[in-house]
Amino acid sequence: MTLPGVQASEGLRGPSQGKPGRSRLAWPPLPRGARNWFRWRFRAMRALRLLFAPCLPKGRAAPEHGNLPFVFSSMAAERSFIAIKPDGVQRGLVGEILGRFERKGFKLVGLKQLTPSRELAESHYGVHRERPFFAGLVDFITSGPVVAMVWEGDGVIASARKLIGATKPLEAEPGTIRGDLAINIGRNVIHGSDAPETAEFEIGLWFTPAELSDWTPADQVWRAEG
């Protein structure tokens, strides 16, 4: 496959290197021998940096760390929906909880405080609609302000669940949010998505695309490799 306006080629050398007719931007062929792997990888990464350079803001060069344009890691990042429930807001735990996710190294891409409508609450807890505790869940989550958040990072869904702790606070490990800050299952302070499909649904339910901010932390290279 050849990109529009780019000729197929065996390498990245330009006319200035004595190889007229070869394109400056081309995908190098995979070598047969494993001994050429690193050479091929270098050429492939260089081709990708050249390809995605126009996608970067004007005046900003493609980052070198990890050998891949940073646009790739941004596209692949996982997101999770996290909500501080009315009890956590009323007890003044917002800063404490938000800080734990920040110190872990995850990136905050969505944040707002609202008192959920009954319709929103019923959609959020729809999977429990036939359970006897469904009405109680809806009544509680609509009883006061909720801080809704979207966090981004590698493995954020599973990691957030570990940070949050077991559903029953008395069974949650010390050091987790529920283990440290809650004692009762009906007042367990926080909600977190439990799977990629759930996260996608909940983020779409609580946030519009315009409310999510795509940005790159200045210290991203120190948060995660590649």
mmCIF file of C-alpha atoms in Angstrom:
data_model
loop_
_atom_site.group_PDB
_atom_site.id
_atom_site.type_symbol
_atom_site.label_atom_id
_atom_site.label_comp_id
_atom_site.label_asym_id
_atom_site.label_seq_id
_atom_site.Cartn_x
_atom_site.Cartn_y
_atom_site.Cartn_z
ATOM 1 C CA MET A 1 0.000 0.000 0.000
ATOM 2 C CA THR A 2 1.344 3.438 -0.924
ATOM 3 C CA LEU A 3 0.328 6.682 0.717
ATOM 4 C CA PRO A 4 -1.170 9.349 -1.565
ATOM 5 C CA GLY A 5 1.598 11.416 -3.113
ATOM 6 C CA VAL A 6 4.342 9.117 -1.781
ATOM 7 C CA GLN A 7 6.240 6.657 -3.941
ATOM 8 C CA ALA A 8 6.961 3.136 -2.752
ATOM 9 C CA SER A 9 10.574 2.728 -1.781
ATOM 10 C CA GLU A 10 13.041 0.422 -0.082
ATOM 11 C CA GLY A 11 14.384 3.057 2.273
ATOM 12 C CA LEU A 12 14.322 6.617 3.466
ATOM 13 C CA ARG A 13 17.413 8.011 1.725
ATOM 14 C CA GLY A 14 16.773 11.125 -0.329
ATOM 15 C CA PRO A 15 18.479 12.463 -3.472
ATOM 16 C CA SER A 16 21.089 14.214 -1.313
ATOM 17 C CA GLN A 17 22.362 10.763 -0.285
ATOM 18 C CA GLY A 18 23.056 9.633 -3.793
ATOM 19 C CA LYS A 19 19.879 7.649 -4.349
ATOM 20 C CA PRO A 20 17.811 9.644 -6.870
ATOM 21 C CA GLY A 21 14.233 8.597 -7.382
ATOM 22 C CA ARG A 22 13.639 7.410 -3.843
ATOM 23 C CA SER A 23 10.992 9.130 -1.737
ATOM 24 C CA ARG A 24 11.985 10.889 1.455
ATOM 25 C CA LEU A 25 8.900 9.386 3.179
ATOM 26 C CA ALA A 26 8.265 5.690 2.631
ATOM 27 C CA TRP A 27 7.586 2.601 4.703
ATOM 28 C CA PRO A 28 10.664 0.369 4.668
ATOM 29 C CA PRO A 29 10.186 -3.314 3.841
ATOM 30 C CA LEU A 30 10.466 -5.844 6.656
ATOM 31 C CA PRO A 31 13.866 -7.588 6.363
ATOM 32 C CA ARG A 32 14.109 -11.334 6.114
ATOM 33 C CA GLY A 33 16.852 -11.712 8.704
ATOM 34 C CA ALA A 34 16.304 -10.940 12.392
ATOM 35 C CA ARG A 35 19.726 -9.276 12.532
ATOM 36 C CA ASN A 36 18.311 -6.299 10.578
ATOM 37 C CA TRP A 37 15.425 -5.796 12.998
ATOM 38 C CA PHE A 38 16.818 -2.741 14.779
ATOM 39 C CA ARG A 39 17.730 -1.067 11.501
ATOM 40 C CA TRP A 40 14.218 -1.642 10.181
ATOM 41 C CA ARG A 41 12.681 -0.404 13.438
ATOM 42 C CA PHE A 42 14.691 2.834 13.323
ATOM 43 C CA ARG A 43 13.619 3.484 9.737
ATOM 44 C CA ALA A 44 9.997 2.663 10.518
ATOM 45 C CA MET A 45 9.894 5.046 13.489
ATOM 46 C CA ARG A 46 11.492 7.792 11.418
ATOM 47 C CA ALA A 47 8.875 7.288 8.719
ATOM 48 C CA LEU A 48 6.080 7.523 11.299
ATOM 49 C CA ARG A 49 7.496 10.731 12.764
ATOM 50 C CA LEU A 50 7.613 12.267 9.306
ATOM 51 C CA LEU A 51 4.100 11.056 8.549
ATOM 52 C CA PHE A 52 2.530 12.466 11.716
ATOM 53 C CA ALA A 53 4.536 15.683 11.956
ATOM 54 C CA PRO A 54 1.679 17.666 10.269
ATOM 55 C CA CYS A 55 -0.686 16.465 13.046
ATOM 56 C CA LEU A 56 1.306 18.238 15.745
ATOM 57 C CA PRO A 57 0.680 21.875 16.756
ATOM 58 C CA LYS A 58 2.600 24.401 14.709
ATOM 59 C CA GLY A 59 6.146 24.875 15.907
ATOM 60 C CA ARG A 60 6.151 21.665 17.986
ATOM 61 C CA ALA A 61 8.446 18.832 16.962
ATOM 62 C CA ALA A 62 7.481 15.196 17.290
ATOM 63 C CA PRO A 63 8.719 13.861 20.661
ATOM 64 C CA GLU A 64 11.501 11.302 20.449
ATOM 65 C CA HIS A 65 10.837 9.371 23.650
ATOM 66 C CA GLY A 66 9.748 5.812 22.984
ATOM 67 C CA ASN A 67 10.670 6.269 19.288
ATOM 68 C CA LEU A 68 6.979 6.734 18.456
ATOM 69 C CA PRO A 69 5.113 9.983 17.813
ATOM 70 C CA PHE A 70 3.243 10.835 21.012
ATOM 71 C CA VAL A 71 -0.010 10.938 19.030
ATOM 72 C CA PHE A 72 0.041 7.118 19.076
ATOM 73 C CA SER A 73 0.122 6.811 22.876
ATOM 74 C CA SER A 74 -2.678 9.395 23.190
ATOM 75 C CA MET A 75 -4.892 7.471 20.777
ATOM 76 C CA ALA A 76 -4.374 4.193 22.657
ATOM 77 C CA ALA A 77 -4.913 5.537 26.206
ATOM 78 C CA GLU A 78 -7.679 3.954 28.295
ATOM 79 C CA ARG A 79 -10.332 6.010 30.074
ATOM 80 C CA SER A 80 -12.500 5.345 33.115
ATOM 81 C CA PHE A 81 -15.500 7.077 34.669
ATOM 82 C CA ILE A 82 -15.158 7.918 38.359
ATOM 83 C CA ALA A 83 -17.817 9.606 40.486
ATOM 84 C CA ILE A 84 -17.587 10.919 44.046
ATOM 85 C CA LYS A 85 -21.015 10.267 45.513
ATOM 86 C CA PRO A 86 -23.043 12.759 47.577
ATOM 87 C CA ASP A 87 -21.599 11.429 50.868
ATOM 88 C CA GLY A 88 -18.038 12.007 49.660
ATOM 89 C CA VAL A 89 -18.877 15.543 48.497
ATOM 90 C CA GLN A 90 -20.724 16.435 51.718
ATOM 91 C CA ARG A 91 -17.805 15.147 53.835
ATOM 92 C CA GLY A 92 -15.307 17.317 51.956
ATOM 93 C CA LEU A 93 -13.348 14.391 50.458
ATOM 94 C CA VAL A 94 -13.185 15.648 46.863
ATOM 95 C CA GLY A 95 -9.637 16.984 47.078
ATOM 96 C CA GLU A 96 -8.379 13.904 48.934
ATOM 97 C CA ILE A 97 -9.832 11.498 46.366
ATOM 98 C CA LEU A 98 -8.847 13.547 43.316
ATOM 99 C CA GLY A 99 -5.305 13.815 44.680
ATOM 100 C CA ARG A 100 -4.926 10.043 44.907
ATOM 101 C CA PHE A 101 -5.600 9.654 41.208
ATOM 102 C CA GLU A 102 -3.277 12.542 40.354
ATOM 103 C CA ARG A 103 -0.444 11.159 42.492
ATOM 104 C CA LYS A 104 -0.883 7.755 40.860
ATOM 105 C CA GLY A 105 -0.079 9.419 37.533
ATOM 106 C CA PHE A 106 -3.404 9.339 35.716
ATOM 107 C CA LYS A 107 -4.584 12.277 33.614
ATOM 108 C CA LEU A 108 -7.841 14.113 34.362
ATOM 109 C CA VAL A 109 -9.719 14.768 31.102
ATOM 110 C CA GLY A 110 -13.226 15.457 32.420
ATOM 111 C CA LEU A 111 -14.508 17.053 35.642
ATOM 112 C CA LYS A 112 -17.821 18.566 36.736
ATOM 113 C CA GLN A 113 -20.129 18.786 39.739
ATOM 114 C CA LEU A 114 -23.854 18.269 39.348
ATOM 115 C CA THR A 115 -26.915 16.948 41.121
ATOM 116 C CA PRO A 116 -28.027 14.087 38.862
ATOM 117 C CA SER A 117 -31.555 13.982 37.532
ATOM 118 C CA ARG A 118 -33.633 10.911 38.293
ATOM 119 C CA GLU A 119 -33.498 9.970 34.602
ATOM 120 C CA LEU A 120 -29.685 10.084 34.611
ATOM 121 C CA ALA A 121 -29.503 8.057 37.817
ATOM 122 C CA GLU A 122 -31.880 5.389 36.524
ATOM 123 C CA SER A 123 -29.839 5.053 33.326
ATOM 124 C CA HIS A 124 -26.602 4.824 35.302
ATOM 125 C CA TYR A 125 -27.942 2.052 37.559
ATOM 126 C CA GLY A 126 -30.040 0.432 34.830
ATOM 127 C CA VAL A 127 -28.295 -2.923 35.235
ATOM 128 C CA HIS A 128 -29.796 -3.111 38.759
ATOM 129 C CA ARG A 129 -33.308 -2.101 37.700
ATOM 130 C CA GLU A 130 -34.874 -5.416 38.795
ATOM 131 C CA ARG A 131 -33.029 -5.526 42.124
ATOM 132 C CA PRO A 132 -34.834 -4.590 45.349
ATOM 133 C CA PHE A 133 -32.209 -1.934 46.167
ATOM 134 C CA PHE A 134 -32.562 -0.099 42.826
ATOM 135 C CA ALA A 135 -34.866 2.628 44.153
ATOM 136 C CA GLY A 136 -32.543 3.269 47.097
ATOM 137 C CA LEU A 137 -29.540 3.672 44.792
ATOM 138 C CA VAL A 138 -31.394 6.210 42.663
ATOM 139 C CA ASP A 139 -32.722 8.112 45.683
ATOM 140 C CA PHE A 140 -29.262 8.430 47.198
ATOM 141 C CA ILE A 141 -27.306 9.438 44.070
ATOM 142 C CA THR A 142 -29.886 12.166 43.350
ATOM 143 C CA SER A 143 -29.927 13.445 46.951
ATOM 144 C CA GLY A 144 -27.047 15.888 46.482
ATOM 145 C CA PRO A 145 -24.121 16.978 44.316
ATOM 146 C CA VAL A 146 -21.916 14.407 42.629
ATOM 147 C CA VAL A 147 -18.416 15.082 41.285
ATOM 148 C CA ALA A 148 -18.122 13.261 37.956
ATOM 149 C CA MET A 149 -14.678 12.637 36.483
ATOM 150 C CA VAL A 150 -12.992 10.946 33.541
ATOM 151 C CA TRP A 151 -9.441 9.728 34.101
ATOM 152 C CA GLU A 152 -7.070 8.562 31.380
ATOM 153 C CA GLY A 153 -4.007 6.331 31.426
ATOM 154 C CA ASP A 154 -2.658 2.855 30.758
ATOM 155 C CA GLY A 155 -4.741 0.296 32.671
ATOM 156 C CA VAL A 156 -6.710 3.026 34.413
ATOM 157 C CA ILE A 157 -9.900 0.948 34.756
ATOM 158 C CA ALA A 158 -8.347 -1.940 36.694
ATOM 159 C CA SER A 159 -5.978 0.338 38.599
ATOM 160 C CA ALA A 160 -8.795 2.669 39.664
ATOM 161 C CA ARG A 161 -10.716 -0.282 41.061
ATOM 162 C CA LYS A 162 -7.688 -1.154 43.196
ATOM 163 C CA LEU A 163 -7.366 2.435 44.372
ATOM 164 C CA ILE A 164 -11.077 2.474 45.269
ATOM 165 C CA GLY A 165 -11.158 -0.853 47.134
ATOM 166 C CA ALA A 166 -13.879 -3.441 47.764
ATOM 167 C CA THR A 167 -17.552 -2.431 47.514
ATOM 168 C CA LYS A 168 -18.039 -3.117 51.227
ATOM 169 C CA PRO A 169 -15.746 -0.638 52.998
ATOM 170 C CA LEU A 170 -15.176 -2.942 55.986
ATOM 171 C CA GLU A 171 -13.727 -5.497 53.547
ATOM 172 C CA ALA A 172 -11.603 -2.933 51.682
ATOM 173 C CA GLU A 173 -7.860 -2.981 52.260
ATOM 174 C CA PRO A 174 -6.222 -0.173 54.266
ATOM 175 C CA GLY A 175 -4.702 2.332 51.854
ATOM 176 C CA THR A 176 -7.647 2.165 49.448
ATOM 177 C CA ILE A 177 -10.170 5.001 49.275
ATOM 178 C CA ARG A 178 -13.003 2.983 50.807
ATOM 179 C CA GLY A 179 -10.666 1.250 53.244
ATOM 180 C CA ASP A 180 -9.500 4.608 54.577
ATOM 181 C CA LEU A 181 -12.547 6.833 54.180
ATOM 182 C CA ALA A 182 -15.723 4.730 54.518
ATOM 183 C CA ILE A 183 -17.307 2.158 56.832
ATOM 184 C CA ASN A 184 -20.745 1.435 55.348
ATOM 185 C CA ILE A 185 -21.735 -0.019 51.961
ATOM 186 C CA GLY A 186 -24.578 2.482 51.657
ATOM 187 C CA ARG A 187 -22.090 5.317 52.097
ATOM 188 C CA ASN A 188 -19.048 4.003 50.245
ATOM 189 C CA VAL A 189 -18.065 7.426 48.866
ATOM 190 C CA ILE A 190 -17.099 6.630 45.267
ATOM 191 C CA HIS A 191 -18.017 4.808 42.060
ATOM 192 C CA GLY A 192 -15.670 3.529 39.361
ATOM 193 C CA SER A 193 -16.229 1.759 36.043
ATOM 194 C CA ASP A 194 -15.579 -1.984 36.244
ATOM 195 C CA ALA A 195 -14.893 -2.789 32.564
ATOM 196 C CA PRO A 196 -14.063 -1.038 29.261
ATOM 197 C CA GLU A 197 -17.642 -1.420 28.012
ATOM 198 C CA THR A 198 -19.025 0.042 31.239
ATOM 199 C CA ALA A 199 -16.560 2.930 31.120
ATOM 200 C CA GLU A 200 -17.543 3.792 27.552
ATOM 201 C CA PHE A 201 -21.243 3.741 28.435
ATOM 202 C CA GLU A 202 -20.860 5.786 31.626
ATOM 203 C CA ILE A 203 -18.587 8.408 30.072
ATOM 204 C CA GLY A 204 -21.084 8.870 27.233
ATOM 205 C CA LEU A 205 -23.938 9.079 29.739
ATOM 206 C CA TRP A 206 -22.397 11.706 32.021
ATOM 207 C CA PHE A 207 -20.295 13.737 29.579
ATOM 208 C CA THR A 208 -20.635 15.191 26.102
ATOM 209 C CA PRO A 209 -17.564 15.025 23.828
ATOM 210 C CA ALA A 210 -17.113 18.790 24.199
ATOM 211 C CA GLU A 211 -16.736 18.384 27.970
ATOM 212 C CA LEU A 212 -13.698 16.122 27.619
ATOM 213 C CA SER A 213 -10.300 17.760 27.256
ATOM 214 C CA ASP A 214 -7.501 16.107 25.256
ATOM 215 C CA TRP A 215 -4.204 17.471 26.523
ATOM 216 C CA THR A 216 -0.648 16.379 27.183
ATOM 217 C CA PRO A 217 0.855 16.828 30.671
ATOM 218 C CA ALA A 218 4.236 18.562 30.590
ATOM 219 C CA ASP A 219 5.696 15.661 32.588
ATOM 220 C CA GLN A 220 4.157 12.849 30.523
ATOM 221 C CA VAL A 221 7.565 11.404 29.652
ATOM 222 C CA TRP A 222 8.139 10.886 33.378
ATOM 223 C CA ARG A 223 4.753 9.229 33.989
ATOM 224 C CA ALA A 224 4.952 6.332 31.565
ATOM 225 C CA GLU A 225 7.512 4.858 29.200
ATOM 226 C CA GLY A 226 6.751 4.954 25.487
#
